[in-house]
């Protein structure tokens, strides 16, 4: 006769499993969303740590993996086949920390959701303390902060990142009235229904999910910050570089301007402005070198379009970044798009320009027209969604 244990063990792999014979497991009170990109080595360790720390809580982990080449999703699924507290969302053709966090939160049905890095830099023993805080009932969002008294960045961030992080925090506080000490933290826990209500207003681009939540809530969230020490990474590498700080400024500006313009467009505009500086510098050098004006102007345009292309590829469209041969095709379409943009720019400026008193208005309108065209056309052609 088979023992109950072997019977139950057999059921798991049996095709009849799920027909109602298996008892329902207890619904989770807490979902821990773990955005991941190339964290195969960290996921099993983290899951064991979570099991230990959350042993008195009904919980689940939701790994949201952007199709990591190192097979993170597969590793997580292997755990899930043994332990239903592990859930996996595998996203294909998409990249982005904020988007992954939002998707994970929306996949939860628990009362509380936490968002936490999957790379062991966040101290999982904070989770029960954060949950205890929310259970009391007078708080909607608990942030594990690296900045409040007792918390520290430890050795976890480079000095450049620390500097960028400080400047960004200061700006968030000034521009958005967000009084969080650590609005860049990627470690927090929130009532799910609050996250659910705010989700339609969140930007899936970038990585500033917490700042986005808090500023979108317009002061309606009751917030507490708890200190913790940011650990050093043991396996794998950070996906966020100094450039993401720029991305963050984009979000700040977009929020500040009430979401009338998209983060991407602002970024595109900032890159365009840098292109003007490049253009004038190149023009000056070429003219000094004795080149004839028209030729120098054309050459300078190409220099600026080229730096713009690479900056946009690196920043504005980092989630759709072109690589390999596609960079060359992209650069060529970008030249084509920008050439038409110049026509749009000059055309509009000409239409408006009537009286010398309005030269600046005509010029600005032309430039905006050119930028709008370049943006629309390049996002449709050069960095089209594949
Ligand atoms: N799904 C998905 N998609 N996950 C991602 C992506 C992505 O495009 N990029 C990063 N992640 C995951 C990583 O696998 C990791 O689990 C977590 O998001 C944080 O990424 P890291 O690359 O380790 O970030 P970090 O340690 O450099 O940055 C930390 O500090 C930032 C503020 O300075 C994190 O705590 C960030 O959340 C925080 O905003
Ligand atoms: Mn990290």
Tab-separated table of C-alpha atoms and ligand atoms in Angstrom:
chain	number	residue	atom	x	y	z
A	1	UNK	CA	0.000	0.000	0.000
A	2	UNK	CA	1.204	3.483	-0.759
A	3	UNK	CA	1.679	5.890	2.088
A	4	UNK	CA	-0.184	9.166	2.159
A	5	UNK	CA	3.100	10.952	1.562
A	6	UNK	CA	3.849	9.159	-1.675
A	7	UNK	CA	0.282	9.661	-2.775
A	8	UNK	CA	0.496	13.362	-2.157
A	9	UNK	CA	3.934	13.476	-3.785
A	10	UNK	CA	2.537	11.693	-6.803
A	11	UNK	CA	-0.383	14.075	-7.063
A	12	UNK	CA	1.887	17.033	-7.719
A	13	UNK	CA	3.133	15.682	-11.015
A	14	UNK	CA	-0.070	13.902	-11.895
A	15	UNK	CA	-2.189	15.378	-14.653
A	16	UNK	CA	-5.253	15.067	-12.473
A	17	UNK	CA	-3.777	17.497	-9.966
A	18	UNK	CA	-5.834	20.664	-9.697
A	19	UNK	CA	-9.165	18.940	-10.251
A	20	UNK	CA	-10.251	19.865	-6.777
A	21	UNK	CA	-8.561	17.112	-4.851
A	22	UNK	CA	-5.800	19.368	-3.513
A	23	UNK	CA	-6.721	21.532	-0.537
A	24	UNK	CA	-6.651	25.272	-1.154
A	25	UNK	CA	-3.599	26.905	0.373
A	26	UNK	CA	-4.083	29.890	2.617
A	27	UNK	CA	-4.322	33.174	0.722
A	28	UNK	CA	-1.233	35.320	1.126
A	29	UNK	CA	-1.427	38.380	3.346
A	30	UNK	CA	1.801	39.719	1.893
A	31	UNK	CA	3.172	39.581	-1.656
A	32	UNK	CA	6.859	40.325	-2.048
A	33	UNK	CA	7.483	41.605	-5.566
A	34	UNK	CA	11.015	40.846	-6.741
A	35	UNK	CA	11.941	42.576	-9.999
A	36	UNK	CA	14.831	40.709	-11.525
A	37	UNK	CA	17.234	40.894	-14.367
A	38	UNK	CA	20.073	38.370	-14.326
A	39	UNK	CA	19.679	37.369	-10.705
A	40	UNK	CA	19.811	33.585	-11.161
A	41	UNK	CA	22.423	33.190	-8.437
A	42	UNK	CA	20.544	35.354	-5.954
A	43	UNK	CA	16.954	34.137	-6.261
A	44	UNK	CA	17.336	30.761	-4.504
A	45	UNK	CA	19.305	32.312	-1.638
A	46	UNK	CA	16.768	35.104	-1.263
A	47	UNK	CA	13.823	32.715	-1.320
A	48	UNK	CA	15.383	30.696	1.518
A	49	UNK	CA	15.963	33.872	3.501
A	50	UNK	CA	12.341	34.914	2.955
A	51	UNK	CA	11.088	31.518	4.139
A	52	UNK	CA	13.071	31.957	7.306
A	53	UNK	CA	12.123	35.586	8.022
A	54	UNK	CA	8.463	35.266	7.093
A	55	UNK	CA	7.811	31.944	8.778
A	56	UNK	CA	4.946	33.297	10.872
A	57	UNK	CA	3.280	35.143	8.001
A	58	UNK	CA	1.273	33.906	5.024
A	59	UNK	CA	3.224	35.281	2.090
A	60	UNK	CA	4.208	34.756	-1.512
A	61	UNK	CA	7.052	35.996	-3.682
A	62	UNK	CA	6.394	37.278	-7.207
A	63	UNK	CA	9.512	37.306	-9.356
A	64	UNK	CA	9.024	39.654	-12.305
A	65	UNK	CA	11.763	38.790	-14.725
A	66	UNK	CA	12.444	40.524	-18.016
A	67	UNK	CA	13.502	37.373	-19.812
A	68	UNK	CA	17.001	37.423	-18.298
A	69	UNK	CA	19.548	35.614	-20.453
A	70	UNK	CA	20.949	33.898	-17.354
A	71	UNK	CA	17.722	31.936	-16.914
A	72	UNK	CA	16.492	33.651	-13.744
A	73	UNK	CA	12.861	32.875	-14.618
A	74	UNK	CA	13.609	29.190	-15.071
A	75	UNK	CA	15.417	29.023	-11.725
A	76	UNK	CA	12.439	30.709	-10.056
A	77	UNK	CA	10.008	28.314	-11.736
A	78	UNK	CA	11.970	25.352	-10.508
A	79	UNK	CA	11.462	26.650	-6.967
A	80	UNK	CA	7.776	27.332	-7.704
A	81	UNK	CA	7.206	23.696	-8.664
A	82	UNK	CA	8.253	22.715	-5.161
A	83	UNK	CA	6.766	25.630	-3.286
A	84	UNK	CA	3.598	27.450	-4.356
A	85	UNK	CA	4.693	30.536	-2.427
A	86	UNK	CA	6.931	31.285	-5.398
A	87	UNK	CA	5.263	32.872	-8.412
A	88	UNK	CA	6.890	33.979	-11.641
A	89	UNK	CA	6.037	36.543	-14.282
A	90	UNK	CA	8.261	36.347	-17.329
A	91	UNK	CA	8.056	39.426	-19.550
A	92	UNK	CA	9.322	39.269	-23.092
A	93	UNK	CA	10.388	42.260	-25.176
A	94	UNK	CA	10.209	44.642	-22.230
A	95	UNK	CA	12.768	46.117	-19.909
A	96	UNK	CA	12.376	48.426	-16.985
A	97	UNK	CA	12.390	48.299	-13.239
A	98	UNK	CA	9.303	50.471	-12.631
A	99	UNK	CA	7.183	48.601	-15.137
A	100	UNK	CA	8.209	45.280	-13.601
A	101	UNK	CA	7.292	46.486	-10.093
A	102	UNK	CA	3.898	47.746	-11.234
A	103	UNK	CA	3.135	44.502	-13.005
A	104	UNK	CA	4.134	42.488	-9.958
A	105	UNK	CA	2.000	44.599	-7.618
A	106	UNK	CA	-0.997	44.239	-9.909
A	107	UNK	CA	-0.562	40.470	-9.984
A	108	UNK	CA	-1.073	40.310	-6.225
A	109	UNK	CA	-4.329	39.769	-4.374
A	110	UNK	CA	-2.812	40.108	-0.930
A	111	UNK	CA	-3.621	42.897	1.526
A	112	UNK	CA	-0.062	44.196	1.412
A	113	UNK	CA	2.600	44.255	-1.257
A	114	UNK	CA	6.298	44.825	-0.790
A	115	UNK	CA	8.761	45.704	-3.512
A	116	UNK	CA	12.295	44.598	-2.901
A	117	UNK	CA	15.469	44.121	-4.964
A	118	UNK	CA	16.172	40.514	-5.846
A	119	UNK	CA	19.920	40.867	-5.410
A	120	UNK	CA	20.187	40.520	-1.603
A	121	UNK	CA	21.113	44.197	-1.152
A	122	UNK	CA	17.877	44.782	0.717
A	123	UNK	CA	17.684	43.425	4.242
A	124	UNK	CA	14.777	40.978	4.212
A	125	UNK	CA	14.493	41.040	8.005
A	126	UNK	CA	12.898	44.477	7.563
A	127	UNK	CA	9.798	42.877	6.062
A	128	UNK	CA	8.133	41.716	9.306
A	129	UNK	CA	8.751	45.148	10.858
A	130	UNK	CA	7.241	46.876	7.840
A	131	UNK	CA	4.247	44.563	7.881
A	132	UNK	CA	3.716	45.152	11.608
A	133	UNK	CA	3.636	48.879	10.893
A	134	UNK	CA	0.969	48.517	8.191
A	135	UNK	CA	-1.145	46.125	10.260
A	136	UNK	CA	-1.596	48.780	12.932
A	137	UNK	CA	-3.712	50.596	10.374
A	138	UNK	CA	-2.638	54.241	10.448
A	139	UNK	CA	0.008	53.917	7.749
A	140	UNK	CA	-0.414	53.185	4.022
A	141	UNK	CA	3.187	53.011	2.925
A	142	UNK	CA	6.317	51.979	4.780
A	143	UNK	CA	9.635	52.847	3.184
A	144	UNK	CA	12.839	51.101	4.143
A	145	UNK	CA	15.098	54.079	3.992
A	146	UNK	CA	18.838	54.303	3.693
A	147	UNK	CA	18.834	57.858	4.949
A	148	UNK	CA	16.872	58.171	8.180
A	149	UNK	CA	18.765	57.963	11.456
A	150	UNK	CA	20.288	54.565	11.875
A	151	UNK	CA	20.025	53.759	8.171
A	152	UNK	CA	23.046	53.866	5.913
A	153	UNK	CA	24.079	53.368	2.353
A	154	UNK	CA	26.811	51.104	3.683
A	155	UNK	CA	29.291	50.117	0.977
A	156	UNK	CA	26.460	49.421	-1.450
A	157	UNK	CA	26.656	52.475	-3.739
A	158	UNK	CA	29.561	54.081	-5.610
A	159	UNK	CA	30.431	57.638	-4.551
A	160	UNK	CA	29.205	58.982	-7.897
A	161	UNK	CA	25.877	57.239	-7.382
A	162	UNK	CA	25.682	58.535	-3.815
A	163	UNK	CA	26.234	62.073	-5.031
A	164	UNK	CA	23.637	61.712	-7.805
A	165	UNK	CA	21.267	60.208	-5.308
A	166	UNK	CA	21.667	63.146	-2.895
A	167	UNK	CA	21.107	65.782	-5.559
A	168	UNK	CA	18.084	63.899	-6.839
A	169	UNK	CA	16.604	63.603	-3.345
A	170	UNK	CA	17.002	67.312	-2.777
A	171	UNK	CA	15.262	68.124	-6.037
A	172	UNK	CA	12.417	65.727	-5.332
A	173	UNK	CA	11.839	67.458	-2.050
A	174	UNK	CA	11.901	70.952	-3.555
A	175	UNK	CA	9.987	70.312	-6.759
A	176	UNK	CA	7.425	67.757	-5.715
A	177	UNK	CA	7.020	68.418	-2.046
A	178	UNK	CA	7.891	64.841	-1.395
A	179	UNK	CA	9.235	64.850	2.112
A	180	UNK	CA	10.656	61.341	2.030
A	181	UNK	CA	14.220	61.102	3.249
A	182	UNK	CA	14.984	58.428	0.666
A	183	UNK	CA	12.629	58.787	-2.312
A	184	UNK	CA	15.030	56.731	-4.447
A	185	UNK	CA	14.687	53.666	-2.265
A	186	UNK	CA	13.604	50.555	-4.096
A	187	UNK	CA	12.406	48.892	-0.885
A	188	UNK	CA	8.912	49.579	0.438
A	189	UNK	CA	5.618	48.009	1.449
A	190	UNK	CA	2.187	49.415	0.643
A	191	UNK	CA	-1.489	48.540	1.084
A	192	UNK	CA	-2.356	46.788	-2.146
A	193	UNK	CA	-5.572	48.712	-2.702
A	194	UNK	CA	-3.600	51.982	-2.598
A	195	UNK	CA	-1.119	50.717	-5.173
A	196	UNK	CA	-4.009	49.479	-7.265
A	197	UNK	CA	-5.687	52.905	-7.202
A	198	UNK	CA	-2.480	54.749	-8.115
A	199	UNK	CA	-1.327	52.310	-10.796
A	200	UNK	CA	-3.024	54.043	-13.770
A	201	UNK	CA	-1.009	57.224	-13.064
A	202	UNK	CA	2.387	55.595	-12.790
A	203	UNK	CA	5.100	55.730	-15.403
A	204	UNK	CA	6.444	52.318	-16.355
A	205	UNK	CA	9.636	53.863	-17.653
A	206	UNK	CA	12.644	54.355	-15.483
A	207	UNK	CA	13.233	53.049	-12.000
A	208	UNK	CA	11.745	55.625	-9.654
A	209	UNK	CA	8.651	53.730	-8.703
A	210	UNK	CA	8.543	54.949	-5.109
A	211	UNK	CA	8.850	58.637	-5.972
A	212	UNK	CA	6.235	58.129	-8.642
A	213	UNK	CA	3.804	56.486	-6.207
A	214	UNK	CA	4.252	59.159	-3.578
A	215	UNK	CA	4.028	62.125	-5.925
A	216	UNK	CA	1.060	60.651	-7.801
A	217	UNK	CA	-0.750	60.213	-4.489
A	218	UNK	CA	-0.568	63.963	-3.916
A	219	UNK	CA	-0.192	63.731	-0.179
A	220	UNK	CA	-2.934	61.152	0.291
A	221	UNK	CA	-0.607	58.411	1.519
A	222	UNK	CA	0.225	58.101	5.181
A	223	UNK	CA	3.918	57.292	5.112
A	224	UNK	CA	6.501	55.973	7.560
A	225	UNK	CA	10.189	55.472	7.009
A	226	UNK	CA	12.220	52.813	8.764
A	227	UNK	CA	16.022	52.755	8.623
A	228	UNK	CA	18.047	49.925	7.177
A	229	UNK	CA	21.532	49.261	5.886
A	230	UNK	CA	21.950	48.740	2.161
A	231	UNK	CA	24.104	45.661	1.668
A	232	UNK	CA	26.848	45.137	-0.842
A	233	UNK	CA	26.035	43.044	-3.882
A	234	UNK	CA	27.489	39.519	-3.754
A	235	UNK	CA	26.472	37.970	-7.080
A	236	UNK	CA	25.862	39.521	-10.479
A	237	UNK	CA	26.076	43.221	-11.217
A	238	UNK	CA	24.011	46.386	-10.880
A	239	UNK	CA	21.863	47.307	-13.872
A	240	UNK	CA	21.488	50.906	-12.795
A	241	UNK	CA	24.374	53.146	-13.795
A	242	UNK	CA	25.031	56.833	-13.309
A	243	UNK	CA	22.971	57.499	-16.432
A	244	UNK	CA	19.769	56.382	-14.734
A	245	UNK	CA	20.101	59.432	-12.521
A	246	UNK	CA	19.363	61.482	-15.642
A	247	UNK	CA	16.326	59.359	-16.245
A	248	UNK	CA	15.232	60.289	-12.764
A	249	UNK	CA	15.531	64.023	-13.491
A	250	UNK	CA	13.282	63.382	-16.467
A	251	UNK	CA	10.621	61.903	-14.195
A	252	UNK	CA	10.988	64.790	-11.753
A	253	UNK	CA	10.454	67.361	-14.478
A	254	UNK	CA	7.557	65.470	-15.999
A	255	UNK	CA	5.835	65.200	-12.616
A	256	UNK	CA	6.561	68.833	-11.897
A	257	UNK	CA	4.955	69.894	-15.145
A	258	UNK	CA	1.884	67.887	-14.219
A	259	UNK	CA	2.442	65.084	-16.694
A	260	UNK	CA	1.582	67.224	-19.702
A	261	UNK	CA	4.673	66.005	-21.464
A	262	UNK	CA	6.048	62.499	-21.313
A	263	UNK	CA	9.328	61.657	-19.633
A	264	UNK	CA	10.581	60.370	-22.924
A	265	UNK	CA	9.830	63.583	-24.756
A	266	UNK	CA	11.556	65.636	-22.072
A	267	UNK	CA	14.581	63.412	-22.283
A	268	UNK	CA	14.549	63.734	-26.048
A	269	UNK	CA	14.378	67.510	-25.657
A	270	UNK	CA	17.296	67.579	-23.203
A	271	UNK	CA	19.374	65.491	-25.577
A	272	UNK	CA	18.372	67.864	-28.394
A	273	UNK	CA	19.560	70.823	-26.343
A	274	UNK	CA	22.892	69.128	-25.776
A	275	UNK	CA	23.028	68.635	-29.560
A	276	UNK	CA	22.868	72.382	-30.051
A	277	UNK	CA	25.937	72.828	-27.889
A	278	UNK	CA	27.745	70.094	-29.801
A	279	UNK	CA	26.697	71.645	-33.100
A	280	UNK	CA	27.970	75.112	-32.240
A	281	UNK	CA	31.225	73.748	-30.869
A	282	UNK	CA	31.858	71.659	-33.980
A	283	UNK	CA	30.936	74.566	-36.232
A	284	UNK	CA	33.345	76.874	-34.434
A	285	UNK	CA	36.194	74.376	-34.707
A	286	UNK	CA	35.574	73.702	-38.393
A	287	UNK	CA	35.353	77.407	-39.224
A	288	UNK	CA	38.565	78.064	-37.314
A	289	UNK	CA	40.101	75.256	-39.357
A	290	UNK	CA	39.264	77.266	-42.461
A	291	UNK	CA	36.300	75.272	-43.748
A	292	UNK	CA	33.755	77.059	-45.901
A	293	UNK	CA	30.548	77.946	-43.964
A	294	UNK	CA	27.974	75.772	-45.732
A	295	UNK	CA	30.190	72.737	-45.597
A	296	UNK	CA	31.076	73.385	-41.971
A	297	UNK	CA	27.416	73.844	-41.079
A	298	UNK	CA	26.501	70.548	-42.754
A	299	UNK	CA	29.362	68.690	-41.108
A	300	UNK	CA	28.489	70.147	-37.697
A	301	UNK	CA	24.877	69.007	-38.183
A	302	UNK	CA	26.053	65.475	-38.766
A	303	UNK	CA	28.275	65.567	-35.699
A	304	UNK	CA	25.350	66.773	-33.577
A	305	UNK	CA	22.880	64.288	-35.062
A	306	UNK	CA	25.366	61.521	-34.350
A	307	UNK	CA	25.895	62.469	-30.698
A	308	UNK	CA	22.125	62.936	-30.350
A	309	UNK	CA	21.517	59.523	-31.794
A	310	UNK	CA	23.875	57.791	-29.398
A	311	UNK	CA	22.619	59.725	-26.370
A	312	UNK	CA	19.024	58.926	-27.252
A	313	UNK	CA	19.927	55.320	-27.800
A	314	UNK	CA	21.606	55.261	-24.401
A	315	UNK	CA	19.048	57.300	-22.447
A	316	UNK	CA	15.760	58.177	-24.068
A	317	UNK	CA	15.242	54.762	-25.574
A	318	UNK	CA	17.291	52.729	-23.152
A	319	UNK	CA	14.467	50.198	-22.972
A	320	UNK	CA	14.510	49.774	-26.761
A	321	UNK	CA	18.259	50.233	-27.166
A	322	UNK	CA	19.574	49.298	-30.598
A	323	UNK	CA	22.614	47.041	-30.681
A	324	UNK	CA	24.945	45.556	-33.282
A	325	UNK	CA	24.007	46.117	-36.910
A	326	UNK	CA	20.721	47.734	-35.915
A	327	UNK	CA	22.723	50.691	-34.605
A	328	UNK	CA	23.853	51.504	-38.160
A	329	UNK	CA	20.367	51.199	-39.634
A	330	UNK	CA	19.037	53.256	-36.728
A	331	UNK	CA	21.630	55.987	-37.237
A	332	UNK	CA	20.753	56.254	-40.932
A	333	UNK	CA	17.002	56.510	-40.278
A	334	UNK	CA	17.751	59.054	-37.567
A	335	UNK	CA	19.678	61.213	-40.075
A	336	UNK	CA	16.718	60.960	-42.441
A	337	UNK	CA	14.193	61.866	-39.747
A	338	UNK	CA	16.241	64.851	-38.560
A	339	UNK	CA	16.697	66.171	-42.095
A	340	UNK	CA	12.948	66.341	-42.493
A	341	UNK	CA	12.831	67.876	-38.999
A	342	UNK	CA	14.982	70.760	-40.203
A	343	UNK	CA	12.486	71.397	-43.012
A	344	UNK	CA	9.605	71.342	-40.522
A	345	UNK	CA	11.501	73.703	-38.284
A	346	UNK	CA	12.343	76.210	-41.004
A	347	UNK	CA	8.889	75.888	-42.587
A	348	UNK	CA	7.002	76.719	-39.415
A	349	UNK	CA	9.395	79.490	-38.475
A	350	UNK	CA	8.897	81.046	-41.919
A	351	UNK	CA	5.126	80.862	-41.667
A	352	UNK	CA	5.131	82.665	-38.355
A	353	UNK	CA	7.907	85.110	-38.999
A	354	UNK	CA	6.356	88.375	-40.110
A	355	UNK	CA	7.869	91.183	-38.193
A	356	UNK	CA	11.426	91.287	-36.895
A	357	UNK	CA	9.953	91.797	-33.417
A	358	UNK	CA	8.728	88.233	-33.486
A	359	UNK	CA	11.924	86.529	-34.621
A	360	UNK	CA	12.305	84.726	-31.291
A	361	UNK	CA	8.715	83.498	-31.331
A	362	UNK	CA	9.039	82.203	-34.895
A	363	UNK	CA	12.384	80.622	-34.087
A	364	UNK	CA	11.081	78.905	-30.956
A	365	UNK	CA	7.943	77.660	-32.662
A	366	UNK	CA	10.075	76.269	-35.482
A	367	UNK	CA	12.408	74.543	-33.062
A	368	UNK	CA	9.509	73.007	-31.126
A	369	UNK	CA	7.907	71.851	-34.357
A	370	UNK	CA	11.190	70.274	-35.435
A	371	UNK	CA	11.595	68.571	-32.055
A	372	UNK	CA	8.045	67.233	-32.080
A	373	UNK	CA	8.540	65.872	-35.566
A	374	UNK	CA	11.931	64.340	-34.754
A	375	UNK	CA	10.501	62.776	-31.630
A	376	UNK	CA	7.401	61.344	-33.242
A	377	UNK	CA	9.168	60.096	-36.338
A	378	UNK	CA	12.219	58.667	-34.618
A	379	UNK	CA	10.151	56.801	-32.068
A	380	UNK	CA	8.103	55.336	-34.902
A	381	UNK	CA	11.029	54.573	-37.204
A	382	UNK	CA	14.377	54.475	-35.480
A	383	UNK	CA	13.349	53.062	-32.118
A	384	UNK	CA	10.112	51.416	-33.151
A	385	UNK	CA	8.735	48.763	-30.838
A	386	UNK	CA	9.826	45.469	-32.322
B	1	LIG	N1	12.439	43.052	-14.246
B	1	LIG	C1	13.467	43.909	-14.226
B	1	LIG	N2	13.711	44.676	-15.327
B	1	LIG	N3	14.240	44.015	-13.124
B	1	LIG	C2	15.274	44.867	-13.147
B	1	LIG	C3	15.586	45.682	-14.244
B	1	LIG	C4	14.750	45.565	-15.397
B	1	LIG	O1	14.931	46.223	-16.417
B	1	LIG	N4	16.675	46.440	-13.937
B	1	LIG	C5	17.023	46.087	-12.687
B	1	LIG	N5	16.195	45.137	-12.199
B	1	LIG	C6	16.219	44.494	-10.877
B	1	LIG	C7	17.545	43.909	-10.500
B	1	LIG	O2	17.678	42.567	-10.941
B	1	LIG	C8	17.499	44.015	-8.982
B	1	LIG	O3	16.785	42.956	-8.421
B	1	LIG	C9	16.729	45.299	-8.750
B	1	LIG	O4	15.959	45.512	-9.927
B	1	LIG	C10	17.628	46.511	-8.488
B	1	LIG	O5	18.524	46.633	-9.568
B	1	LIG	P1	20.083	46.871	-9.350
B	1	LIG	O6	20.679	46.888	-10.690
B	1	LIG	O7	20.640	45.934	-8.348
B	1	LIG	O8	20.024	48.344	-8.746
B	1	LIG	P2	21.056	49.051	-7.768
B	1	LIG	O9	21.380	48.172	-6.619
B	1	LIG	O10	22.161	49.580	-8.590
B	1	LIG	O11	20.123	50.279	-7.297
B	1	LIG	C11	19.508	50.359	-6.041
B	1	LIG	O12	19.475	51.705	-5.654
B	1	LIG	C12	18.569	52.515	-6.396
B	1	LIG	C13	18.654	53.935	-5.894
B	1	LIG	O13	19.938	54.423	-6.002
B	1	LIG	C14	18.110	49.742	-6.047
B	1	LIG	O14	17.680	49.586	-4.714
B	1	LIG	C15	17.093	50.579	-6.764
B	1	LIG	O15	15.789	50.014	-6.545
B	1	LIG	C16	17.170	51.989	-6.206
B	1	LIG	O16	16.243	52.812	-6.881
B	2	LIG	MN1	21.277	46.208	-6.469
